[in-house]
Short mmCIF file of C-alpha atoms and ligand atoms in Angstrom, two decimals:
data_model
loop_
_atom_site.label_atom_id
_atom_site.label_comp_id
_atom_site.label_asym_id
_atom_site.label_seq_id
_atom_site.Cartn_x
_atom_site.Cartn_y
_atom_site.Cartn_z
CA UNK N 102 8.40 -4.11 9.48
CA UNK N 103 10.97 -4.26 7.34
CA UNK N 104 15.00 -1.79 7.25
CA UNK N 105 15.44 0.09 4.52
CA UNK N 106 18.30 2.00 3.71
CA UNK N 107 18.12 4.87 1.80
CA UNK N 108 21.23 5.92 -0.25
CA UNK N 109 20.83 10.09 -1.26
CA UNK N 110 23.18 11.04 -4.33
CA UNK N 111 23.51 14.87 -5.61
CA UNK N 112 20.45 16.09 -7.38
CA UNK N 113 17.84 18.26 -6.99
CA UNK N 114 15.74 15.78 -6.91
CA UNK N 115 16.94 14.80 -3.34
CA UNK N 116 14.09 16.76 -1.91
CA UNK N 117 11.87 13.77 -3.11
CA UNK N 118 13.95 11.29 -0.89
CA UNK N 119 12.79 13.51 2.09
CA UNK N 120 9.09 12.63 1.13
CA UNK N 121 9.99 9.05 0.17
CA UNK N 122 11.50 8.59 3.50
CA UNK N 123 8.39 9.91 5.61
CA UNK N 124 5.84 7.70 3.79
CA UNK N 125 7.79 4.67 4.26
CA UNK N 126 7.98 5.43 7.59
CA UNK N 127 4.53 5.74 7.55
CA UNK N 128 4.27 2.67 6.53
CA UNK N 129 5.73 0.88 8.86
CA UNK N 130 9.44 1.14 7.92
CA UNK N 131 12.16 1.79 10.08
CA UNK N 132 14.25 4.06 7.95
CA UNK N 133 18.52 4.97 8.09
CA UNK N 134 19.65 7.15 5.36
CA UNK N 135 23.47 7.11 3.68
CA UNK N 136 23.99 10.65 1.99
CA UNK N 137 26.90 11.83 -0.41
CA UNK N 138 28.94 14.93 0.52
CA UNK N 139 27.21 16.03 -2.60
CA UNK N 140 23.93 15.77 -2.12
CA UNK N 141 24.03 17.54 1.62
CA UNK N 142 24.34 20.72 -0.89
CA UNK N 143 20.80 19.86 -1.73
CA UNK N 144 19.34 18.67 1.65
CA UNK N 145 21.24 19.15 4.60
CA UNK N 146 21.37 15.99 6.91
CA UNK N 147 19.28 17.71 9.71
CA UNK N 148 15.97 17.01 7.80
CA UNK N 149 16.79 13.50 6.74
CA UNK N 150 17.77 13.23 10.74
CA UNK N 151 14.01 14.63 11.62
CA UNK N 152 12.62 12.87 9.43
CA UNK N 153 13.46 9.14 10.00
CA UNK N 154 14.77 10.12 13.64
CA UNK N 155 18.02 8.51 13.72
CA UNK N 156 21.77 10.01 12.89
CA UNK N 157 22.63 9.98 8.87
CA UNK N 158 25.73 8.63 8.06
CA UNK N 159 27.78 10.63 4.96
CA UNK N 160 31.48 9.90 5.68
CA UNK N 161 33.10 6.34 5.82
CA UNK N 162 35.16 7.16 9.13
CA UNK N 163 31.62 8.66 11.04
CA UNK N 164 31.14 6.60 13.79
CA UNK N 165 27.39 5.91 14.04
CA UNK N 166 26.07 7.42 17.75
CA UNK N 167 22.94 4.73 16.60
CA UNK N 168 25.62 1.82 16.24
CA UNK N 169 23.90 0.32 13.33
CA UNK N 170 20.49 -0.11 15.19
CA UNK N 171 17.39 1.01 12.95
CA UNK N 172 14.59 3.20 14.63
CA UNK N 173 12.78 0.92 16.79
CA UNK N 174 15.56 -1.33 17.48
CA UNK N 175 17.94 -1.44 21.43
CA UNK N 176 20.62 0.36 20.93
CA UNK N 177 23.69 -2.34 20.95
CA UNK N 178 26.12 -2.26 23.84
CA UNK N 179 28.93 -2.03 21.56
CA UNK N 180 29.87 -0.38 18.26
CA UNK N 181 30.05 -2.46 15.50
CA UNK N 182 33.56 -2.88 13.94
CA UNK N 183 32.56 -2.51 10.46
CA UNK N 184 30.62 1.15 9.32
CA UNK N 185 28.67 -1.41 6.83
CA UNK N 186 26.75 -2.25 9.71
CA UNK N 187 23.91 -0.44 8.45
CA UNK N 188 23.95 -1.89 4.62
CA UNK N 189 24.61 -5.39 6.25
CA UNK N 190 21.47 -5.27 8.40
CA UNK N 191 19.06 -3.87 5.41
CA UNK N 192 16.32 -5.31 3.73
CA UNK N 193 16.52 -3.58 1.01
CA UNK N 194 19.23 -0.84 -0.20
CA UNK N 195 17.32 2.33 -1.84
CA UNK N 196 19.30 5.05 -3.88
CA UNK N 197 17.05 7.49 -4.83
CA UNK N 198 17.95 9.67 -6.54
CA UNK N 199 20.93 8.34 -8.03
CA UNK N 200 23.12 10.11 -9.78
CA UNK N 201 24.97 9.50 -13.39
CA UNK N 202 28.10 9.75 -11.68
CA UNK N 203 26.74 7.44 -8.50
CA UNK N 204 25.15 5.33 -11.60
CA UNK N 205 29.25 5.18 -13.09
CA UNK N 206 30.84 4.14 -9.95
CA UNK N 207 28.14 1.41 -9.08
CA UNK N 208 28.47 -0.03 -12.30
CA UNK N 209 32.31 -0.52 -12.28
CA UNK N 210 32.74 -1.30 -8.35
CA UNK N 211 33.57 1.77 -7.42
CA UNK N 212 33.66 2.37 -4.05
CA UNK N 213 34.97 6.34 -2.88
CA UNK N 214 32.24 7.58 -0.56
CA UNK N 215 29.73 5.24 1.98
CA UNK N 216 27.45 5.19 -0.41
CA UNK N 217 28.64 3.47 -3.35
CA UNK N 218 31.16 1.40 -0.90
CA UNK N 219 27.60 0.37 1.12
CA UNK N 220 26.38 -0.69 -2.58
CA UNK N 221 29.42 -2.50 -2.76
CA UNK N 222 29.29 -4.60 0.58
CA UNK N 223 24.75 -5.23 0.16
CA UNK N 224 23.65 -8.74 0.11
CA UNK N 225 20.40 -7.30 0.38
CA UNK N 226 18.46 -6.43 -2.91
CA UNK N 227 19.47 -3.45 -4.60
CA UNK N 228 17.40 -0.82 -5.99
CA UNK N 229 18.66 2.57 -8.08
CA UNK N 230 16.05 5.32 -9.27
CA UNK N 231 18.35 7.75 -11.84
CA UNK N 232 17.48 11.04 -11.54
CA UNK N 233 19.07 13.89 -14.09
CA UNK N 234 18.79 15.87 -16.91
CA UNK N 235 17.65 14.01 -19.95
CA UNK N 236 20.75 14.36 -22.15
CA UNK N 237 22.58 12.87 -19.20
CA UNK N 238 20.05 10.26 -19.02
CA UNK N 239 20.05 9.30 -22.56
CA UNK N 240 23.97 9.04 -22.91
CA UNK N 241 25.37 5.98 -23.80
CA UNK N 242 27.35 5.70 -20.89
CA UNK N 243 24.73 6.48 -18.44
CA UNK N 244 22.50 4.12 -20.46
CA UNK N 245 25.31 1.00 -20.86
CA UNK N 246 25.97 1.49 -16.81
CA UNK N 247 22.12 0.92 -16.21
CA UNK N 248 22.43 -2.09 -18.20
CA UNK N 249 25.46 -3.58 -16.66
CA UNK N 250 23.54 -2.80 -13.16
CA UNK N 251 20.27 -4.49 -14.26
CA UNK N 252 21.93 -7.31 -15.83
CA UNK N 253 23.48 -7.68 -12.18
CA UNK N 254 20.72 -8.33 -10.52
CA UNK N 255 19.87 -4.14 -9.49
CA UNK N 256 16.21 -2.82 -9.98
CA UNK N 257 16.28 -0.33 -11.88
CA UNK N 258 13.15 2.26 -11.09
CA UNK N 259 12.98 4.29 -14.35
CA UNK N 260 12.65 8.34 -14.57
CA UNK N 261 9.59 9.60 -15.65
CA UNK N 262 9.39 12.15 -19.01
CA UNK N 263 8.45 16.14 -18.33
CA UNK N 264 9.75 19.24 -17.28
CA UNK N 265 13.21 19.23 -15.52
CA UNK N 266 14.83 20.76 -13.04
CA UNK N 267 16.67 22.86 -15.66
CA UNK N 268 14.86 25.70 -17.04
CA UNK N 269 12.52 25.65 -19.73
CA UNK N 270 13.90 21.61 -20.02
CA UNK N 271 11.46 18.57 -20.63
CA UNK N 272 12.69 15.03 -21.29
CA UNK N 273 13.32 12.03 -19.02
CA UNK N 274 15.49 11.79 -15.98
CA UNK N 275 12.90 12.93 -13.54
CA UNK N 276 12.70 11.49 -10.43
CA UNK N 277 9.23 9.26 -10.10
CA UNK N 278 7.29 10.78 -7.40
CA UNK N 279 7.77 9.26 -3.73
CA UNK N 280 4.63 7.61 -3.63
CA UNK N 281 5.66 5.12 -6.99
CA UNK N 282 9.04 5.00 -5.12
CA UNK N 283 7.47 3.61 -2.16
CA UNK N 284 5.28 1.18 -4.21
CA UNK N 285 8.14 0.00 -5.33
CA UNK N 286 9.97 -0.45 -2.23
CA UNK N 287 6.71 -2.71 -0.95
CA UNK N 288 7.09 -4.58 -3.61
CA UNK N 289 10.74 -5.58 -3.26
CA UNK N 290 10.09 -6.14 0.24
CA UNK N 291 7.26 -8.37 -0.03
CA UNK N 292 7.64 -11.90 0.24
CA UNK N 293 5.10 -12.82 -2.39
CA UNK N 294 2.98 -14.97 -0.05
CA UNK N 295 -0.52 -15.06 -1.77
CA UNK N 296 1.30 -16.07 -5.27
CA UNK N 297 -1.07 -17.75 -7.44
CA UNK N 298 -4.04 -16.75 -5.25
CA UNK N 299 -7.14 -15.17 -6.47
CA UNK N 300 -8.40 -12.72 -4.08
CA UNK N 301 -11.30 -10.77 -4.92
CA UNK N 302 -11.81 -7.40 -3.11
CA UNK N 303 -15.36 -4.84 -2.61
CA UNK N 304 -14.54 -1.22 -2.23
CA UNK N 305 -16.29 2.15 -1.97
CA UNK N 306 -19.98 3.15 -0.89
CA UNK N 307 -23.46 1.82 -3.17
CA UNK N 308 -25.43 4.48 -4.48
CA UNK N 309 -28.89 4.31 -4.99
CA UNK N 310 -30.73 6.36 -7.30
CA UNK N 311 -33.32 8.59 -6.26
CA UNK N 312 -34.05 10.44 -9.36
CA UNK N 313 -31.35 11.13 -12.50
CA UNK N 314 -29.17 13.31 -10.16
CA UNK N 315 -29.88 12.05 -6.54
CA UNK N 316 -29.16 9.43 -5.14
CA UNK N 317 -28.72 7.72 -1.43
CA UNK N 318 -25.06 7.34 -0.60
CA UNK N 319 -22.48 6.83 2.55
CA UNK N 320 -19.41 8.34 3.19
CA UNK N 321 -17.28 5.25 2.25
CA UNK N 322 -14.21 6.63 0.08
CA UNK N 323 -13.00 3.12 -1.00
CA UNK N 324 -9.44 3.76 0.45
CA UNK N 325 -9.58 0.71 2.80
CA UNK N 326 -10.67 -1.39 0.07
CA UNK N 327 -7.87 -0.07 -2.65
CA UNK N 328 -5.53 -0.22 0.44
CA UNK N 329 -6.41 -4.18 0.93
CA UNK N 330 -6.53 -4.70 -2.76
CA UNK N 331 -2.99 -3.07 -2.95
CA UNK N 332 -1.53 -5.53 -0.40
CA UNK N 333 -2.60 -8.37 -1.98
CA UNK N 334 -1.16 -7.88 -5.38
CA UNK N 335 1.92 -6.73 -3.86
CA UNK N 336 1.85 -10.76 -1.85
CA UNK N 337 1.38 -11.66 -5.28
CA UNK N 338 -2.17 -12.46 -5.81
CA UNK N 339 -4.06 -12.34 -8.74
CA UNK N 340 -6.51 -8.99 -7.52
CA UNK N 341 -9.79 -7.97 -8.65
CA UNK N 342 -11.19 -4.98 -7.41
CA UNK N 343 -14.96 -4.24 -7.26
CA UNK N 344 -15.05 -0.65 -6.77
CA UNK N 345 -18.69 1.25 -6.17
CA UNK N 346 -18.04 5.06 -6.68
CA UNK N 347 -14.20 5.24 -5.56
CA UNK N 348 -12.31 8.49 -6.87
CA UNK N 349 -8.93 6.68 -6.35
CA UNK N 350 -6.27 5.22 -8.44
CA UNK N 351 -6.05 1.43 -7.93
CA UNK N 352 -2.40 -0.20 -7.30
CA UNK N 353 -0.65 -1.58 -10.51
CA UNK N 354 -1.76 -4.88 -11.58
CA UNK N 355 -5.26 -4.82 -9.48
CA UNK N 356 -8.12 -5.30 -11.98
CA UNK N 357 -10.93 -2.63 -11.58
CA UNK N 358 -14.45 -3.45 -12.10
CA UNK N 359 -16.52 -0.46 -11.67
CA UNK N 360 -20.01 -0.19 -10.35
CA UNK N 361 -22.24 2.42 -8.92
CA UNK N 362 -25.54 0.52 -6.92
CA UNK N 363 -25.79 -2.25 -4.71
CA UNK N 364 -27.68 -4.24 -7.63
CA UNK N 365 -24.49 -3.95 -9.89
CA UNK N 366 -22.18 -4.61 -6.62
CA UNK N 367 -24.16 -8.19 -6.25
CA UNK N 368 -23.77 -8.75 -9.47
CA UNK N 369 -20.25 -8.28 -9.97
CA UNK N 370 -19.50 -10.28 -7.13
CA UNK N 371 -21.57 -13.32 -8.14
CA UNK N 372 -20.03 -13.22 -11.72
CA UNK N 373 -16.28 -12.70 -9.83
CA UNK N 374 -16.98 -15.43 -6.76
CA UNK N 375 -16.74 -18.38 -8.09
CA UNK N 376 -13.01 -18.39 -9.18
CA UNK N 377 -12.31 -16.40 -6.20
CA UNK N 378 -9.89 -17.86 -3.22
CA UNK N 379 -10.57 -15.39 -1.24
CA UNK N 380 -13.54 -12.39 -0.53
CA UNK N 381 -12.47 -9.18 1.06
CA UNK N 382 -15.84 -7.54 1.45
CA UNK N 383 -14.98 -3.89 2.41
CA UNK N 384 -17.35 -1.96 0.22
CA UNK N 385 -20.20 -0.22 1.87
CA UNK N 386 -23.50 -1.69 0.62
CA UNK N 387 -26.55 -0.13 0.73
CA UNK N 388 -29.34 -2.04 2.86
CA UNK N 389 -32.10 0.03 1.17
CA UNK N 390 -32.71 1.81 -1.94
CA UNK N 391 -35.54 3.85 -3.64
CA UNK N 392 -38.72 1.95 -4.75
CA UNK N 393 -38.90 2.50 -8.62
CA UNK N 394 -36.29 5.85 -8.81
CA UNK N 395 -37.57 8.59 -11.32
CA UNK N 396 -35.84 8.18 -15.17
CA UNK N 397 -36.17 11.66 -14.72
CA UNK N 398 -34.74 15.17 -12.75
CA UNK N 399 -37.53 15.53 -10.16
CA UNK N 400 -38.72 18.46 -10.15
CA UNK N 401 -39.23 21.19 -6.99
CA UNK N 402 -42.55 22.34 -7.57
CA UNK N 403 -44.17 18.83 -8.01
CA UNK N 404 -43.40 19.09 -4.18
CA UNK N 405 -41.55 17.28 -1.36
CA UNK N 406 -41.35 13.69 -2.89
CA UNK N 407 -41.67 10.40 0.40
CA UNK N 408 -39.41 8.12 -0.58
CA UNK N 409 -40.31 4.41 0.25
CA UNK N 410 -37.10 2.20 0.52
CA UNK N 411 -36.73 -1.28 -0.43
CA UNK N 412 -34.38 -3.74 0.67
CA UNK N 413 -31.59 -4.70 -1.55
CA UNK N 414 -29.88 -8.41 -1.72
CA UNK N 415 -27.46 -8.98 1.43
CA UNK N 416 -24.21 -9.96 -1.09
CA UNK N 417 -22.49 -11.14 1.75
CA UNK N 418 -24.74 -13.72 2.88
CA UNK N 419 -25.83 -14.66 -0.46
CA UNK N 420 -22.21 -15.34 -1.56
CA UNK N 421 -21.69 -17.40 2.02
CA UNK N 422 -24.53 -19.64 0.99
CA UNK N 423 -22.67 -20.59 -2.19
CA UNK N 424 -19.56 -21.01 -0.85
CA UNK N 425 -17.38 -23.97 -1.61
CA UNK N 426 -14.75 -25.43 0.34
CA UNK N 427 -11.59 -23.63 1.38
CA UNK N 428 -12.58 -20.15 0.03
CA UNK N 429 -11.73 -17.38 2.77
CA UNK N 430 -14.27 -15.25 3.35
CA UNK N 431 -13.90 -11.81 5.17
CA UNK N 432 -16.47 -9.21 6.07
CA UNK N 433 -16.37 -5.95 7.59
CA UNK N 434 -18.30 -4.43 10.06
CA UNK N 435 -18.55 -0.66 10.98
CA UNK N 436 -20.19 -0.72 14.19
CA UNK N 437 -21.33 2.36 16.20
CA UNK N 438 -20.33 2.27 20.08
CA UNK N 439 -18.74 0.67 23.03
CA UNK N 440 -20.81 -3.01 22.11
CA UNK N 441 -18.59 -2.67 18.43
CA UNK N 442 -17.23 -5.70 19.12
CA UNK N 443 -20.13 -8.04 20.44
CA UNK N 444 -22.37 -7.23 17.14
CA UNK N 445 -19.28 -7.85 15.27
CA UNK N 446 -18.92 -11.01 16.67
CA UNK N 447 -22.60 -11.65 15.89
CA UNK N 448 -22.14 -10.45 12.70
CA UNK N 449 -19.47 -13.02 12.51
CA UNK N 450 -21.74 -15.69 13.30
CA UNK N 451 -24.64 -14.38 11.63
CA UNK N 452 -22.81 -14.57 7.85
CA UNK N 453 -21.00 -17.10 8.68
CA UNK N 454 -17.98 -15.67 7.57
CA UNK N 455 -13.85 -16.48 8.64
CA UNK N 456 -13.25 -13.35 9.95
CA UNK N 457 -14.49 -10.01 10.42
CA UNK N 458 -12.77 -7.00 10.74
CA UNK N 459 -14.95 -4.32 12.99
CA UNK N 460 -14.12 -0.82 14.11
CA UNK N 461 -16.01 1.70 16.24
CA UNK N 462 -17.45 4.39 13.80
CA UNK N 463 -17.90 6.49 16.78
CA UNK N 464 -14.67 7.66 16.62
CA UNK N 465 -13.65 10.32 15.31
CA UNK N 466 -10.60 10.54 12.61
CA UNK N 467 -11.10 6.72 11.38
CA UNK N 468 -12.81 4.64 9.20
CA UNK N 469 -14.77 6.50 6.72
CA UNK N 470 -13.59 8.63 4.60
CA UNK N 471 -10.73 8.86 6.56
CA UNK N 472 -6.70 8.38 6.19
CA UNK N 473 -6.50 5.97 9.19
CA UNK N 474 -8.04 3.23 10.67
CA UNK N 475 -8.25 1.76 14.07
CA UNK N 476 -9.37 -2.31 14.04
CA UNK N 477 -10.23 -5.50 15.66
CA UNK N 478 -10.23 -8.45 14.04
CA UNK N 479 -12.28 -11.80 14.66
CA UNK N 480 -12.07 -15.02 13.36
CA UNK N 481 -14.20 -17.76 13.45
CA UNK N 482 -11.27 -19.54 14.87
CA UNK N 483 -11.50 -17.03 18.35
CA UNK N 484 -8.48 -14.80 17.34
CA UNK N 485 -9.15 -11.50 18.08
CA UNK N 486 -6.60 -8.94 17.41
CA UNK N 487 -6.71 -5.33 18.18
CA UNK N 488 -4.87 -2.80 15.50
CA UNK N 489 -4.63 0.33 17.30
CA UNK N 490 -5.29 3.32 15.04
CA UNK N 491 -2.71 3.35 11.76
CA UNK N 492 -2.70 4.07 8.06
CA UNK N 493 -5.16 1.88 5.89
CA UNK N 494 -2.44 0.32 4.18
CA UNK N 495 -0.88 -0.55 7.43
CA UNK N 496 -4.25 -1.78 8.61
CA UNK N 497 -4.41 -3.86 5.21
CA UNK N 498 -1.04 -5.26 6.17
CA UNK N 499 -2.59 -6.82 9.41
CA UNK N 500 -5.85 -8.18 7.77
CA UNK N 501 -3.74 -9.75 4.99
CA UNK N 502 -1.55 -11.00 7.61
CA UNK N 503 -5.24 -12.98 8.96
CA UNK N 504 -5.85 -14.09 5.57
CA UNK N 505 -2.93 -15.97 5.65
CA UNK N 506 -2.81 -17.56 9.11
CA UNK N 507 -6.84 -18.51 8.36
CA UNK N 508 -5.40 -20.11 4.78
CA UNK N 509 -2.88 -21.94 7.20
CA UNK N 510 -5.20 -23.20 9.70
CA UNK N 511 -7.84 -24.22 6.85
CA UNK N 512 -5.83 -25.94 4.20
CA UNK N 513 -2.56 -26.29 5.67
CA UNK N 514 -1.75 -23.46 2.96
CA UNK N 515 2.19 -23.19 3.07
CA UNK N 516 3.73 -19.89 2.90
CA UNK N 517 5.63 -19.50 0.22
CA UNK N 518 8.76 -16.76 -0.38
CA UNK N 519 11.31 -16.03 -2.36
CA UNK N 520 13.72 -13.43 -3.60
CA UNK N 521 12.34 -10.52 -5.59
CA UNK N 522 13.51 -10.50 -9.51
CA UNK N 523 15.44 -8.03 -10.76
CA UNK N 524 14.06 -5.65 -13.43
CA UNK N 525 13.79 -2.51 -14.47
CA UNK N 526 10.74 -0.93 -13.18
N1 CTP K 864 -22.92 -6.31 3.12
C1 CTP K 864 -23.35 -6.92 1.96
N2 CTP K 864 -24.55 -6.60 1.41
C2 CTP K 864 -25.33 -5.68 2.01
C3 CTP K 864 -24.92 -5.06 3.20
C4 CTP K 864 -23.70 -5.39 3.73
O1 CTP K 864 -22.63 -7.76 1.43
N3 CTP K 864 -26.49 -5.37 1.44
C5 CTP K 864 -21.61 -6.71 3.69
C6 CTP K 864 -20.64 -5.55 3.85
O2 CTP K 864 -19.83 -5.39 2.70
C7 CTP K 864 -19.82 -5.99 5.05
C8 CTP K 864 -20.77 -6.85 5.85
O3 CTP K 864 -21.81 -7.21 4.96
O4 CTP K 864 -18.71 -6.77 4.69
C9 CTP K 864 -21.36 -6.18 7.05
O5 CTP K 864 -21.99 -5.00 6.64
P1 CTP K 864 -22.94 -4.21 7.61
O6 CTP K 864 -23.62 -3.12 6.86
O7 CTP K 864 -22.16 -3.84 8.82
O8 CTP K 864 -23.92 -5.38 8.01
P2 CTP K 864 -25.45 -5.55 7.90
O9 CTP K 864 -25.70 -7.00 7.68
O10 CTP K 864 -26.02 -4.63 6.89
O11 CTP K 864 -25.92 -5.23 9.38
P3 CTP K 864 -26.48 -3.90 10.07
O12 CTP K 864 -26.86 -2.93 9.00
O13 CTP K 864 -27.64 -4.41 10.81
O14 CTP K 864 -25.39 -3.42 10.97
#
């Protein structure tokens, strides 16, 4: 995916940089990290070296045994000249945290260690999250050199407010935690692709009430949904999210409708359609529900209640049947066995959808409820594409990455990318 090089300034906080660095690996990133002498008091370069599994560069005379390669790439035959190989070659330059006095010397030009002379030297975008205690935060220096770097084009992630690192301490200058660091990495590496695009997203498991307390679920957590929903505001759609029974916190900027049974699912959906470019359809909807479910607790000694089951409205195929031209609509199928794909492929047919995106419930550690997910994806079109077994949001990544080839194909849809802006986030 993309290189991202992580600059480590003193601060306890550098134990967060650790973390930051594993999930962006784990999201696809191939990782080299630039420390200062200061902060290997804090974390030693041996765990940053485990971590993203390639040699950490502190001084600006280290040769690089890697020779500016990232993880993943052939190791060139020769070593580069310049030891700014590594900023030269980023996609994005992360220093987190970032000290006041790393804050002081990137402000004025400053360039005494690799760090702030890699800062120096990026033509990549520039990211700093300040991390300190709060009266160092709030100085006027610290707070004029933020302004001079945000005015220059830096994002700026802001600390968070609480306890600090200093005893008995609360106030900002803590370090956000890794996983809003790494949102905000994806954002400044995403090409905003899907700008101006409505995409409308299903996510999470129906339930249908039994009695007041019962009901008939599925083990659908929602995460694939969230993850997809994620993606596509971070390509710069327009996101709503129709969530049935998720516990989980949606990605910033994704609208959240909540619902709880497949009747309030179908709903939503038709009120949501119509403006909709494009239909992820990951929730888990319930084919059947309870004929006429008790207002009421039922109780044990009335006895063991039959259920009869109804069947509810296929949403899916309803929302095909209204479709209008150049909407893109995706379903997903969660198929049981070795013929996963084949009734995927029917399914494809069936609901006449533009792709579907199928995977093999039989095995174990993916799909629901899980982290991971392992995927094939059809088109109407013929593509199908294998995703062996990654995180969701990597897995979200490659159906997004569908989306847009099917919006190419279809409308002649033209990608569209451009730099990210510079804030303060
Ligand atoms: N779906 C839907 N409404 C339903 C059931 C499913 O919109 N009542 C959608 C799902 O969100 C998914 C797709 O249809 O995107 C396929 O779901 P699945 O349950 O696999 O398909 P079914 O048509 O229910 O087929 P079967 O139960 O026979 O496998």
């Amino acid at each position: 995916m993309a290189r991202l090089l992580l600059g480590v300034s003193g601060g306890i906080a550098a134990y967060k940089a650790l973390e930051t660095a594993r999930l962006a690996i784990r999201s696809g990133h191939a990782v080299r990290v630039i420390q200062t002498p200061t902060s290997e008091r804090f974390v030693g370069r041996a765990s940053f070296e485990a971590i993203t599994g390639a040699p950490v560069l502190i001084g600006q005379f280290e040769s690089d045994s890697a020779r500016g390669a990232y993880p993943g790439e052939p190791l060139p035959e020769r070593a580069p000249i310049s030891h700014l190989a590594l900023v030269e070659r980023a996609d994005l330059y992360l220093i987190a945290p970032a000290s006041a006095n790393t804050l002081a010397k990137l402000a004025h030009g400053q360039a005494d260690n690799l760090l702030s002379t890699a800062a120096l030297a990026a033509a990549c975008p520039l990211a700093v999250a300040p991390a300190m205690n709060h009266r160092m935060y709030l100085h006027p220096a610290t707070q004029a050199n933020l302004k001079a770097l945000a005015a220059r084009g830096v994002t700026v992630i802001e600390p968070e407010s609480g306890e600090l690192a200093s005893h008995g301490e609360y106030g900002s200058g803590r370090l956000p935690d890794p996983e809003r660091l790494l949102a905000v990495t994806q954002a400044l590496l995403t090409a905003p692709t899907l700008d101006g695009l409505r995409v409308l997203v299903t996510a999470g498991g129906t339930r249908e009430p039994i009695d007041s307390v019962r009901f008939i679920g599925n083990r659908s957590s929602g995460r694939m949904g969230f993850a997809l929903a994620a993606e596509a505001a971070r390509r710069g759609a327009e996101v709503t999210l129709i969530a049935a029974n998720a516990a989980l916190a949606p990605a910033p900027g994704v609208r959240v409708c909540e619902v709880a049974t497949a009747e309030e699912l179908a709903h939503a959906c038709e009120v949501e359609f119509e403006r909709a470019d494009v239909l992820l359809m990951a929730a888990a909807v319930a084919d059947f529900r309870p004929v006429g479910a008790a207002e009421t607790k039922l109780k044990k000694d009335q006895g063991v209640p039959s259920l009869e089951l109804e069947p509810t409205t296929d949403v899916l195929t309803t929302l095909t049947e209204r479709r209008r031209a150049g909407q893109v609509l995706v379903g997903f199928a969660a198929e049981h066995g070795e013929h996963a794909i084949d009734l995927g492929r029917s399914k494809l047919e069936r609901k006449r959808l533009d792709a579907i995106v199928v995977n093999d419930v039989s095995r174990p550690g993916i799909a629901f409820d899980a982290l991971e997910n392992e995927v094939t994806i059809l088109t109407a079109g013929g593509e199908q594409r294998h995703i062996p077994r990654a995180a969701k949001d990597q897995v979200a990544q490659a159906v997004l990455d569908a989306v847009e080839r099917i919006r190419t194909e279809v409308s002649g849809g033209a990608r569209r990318a451009g730099p990210p802006s510079a804030t303060r986030v």
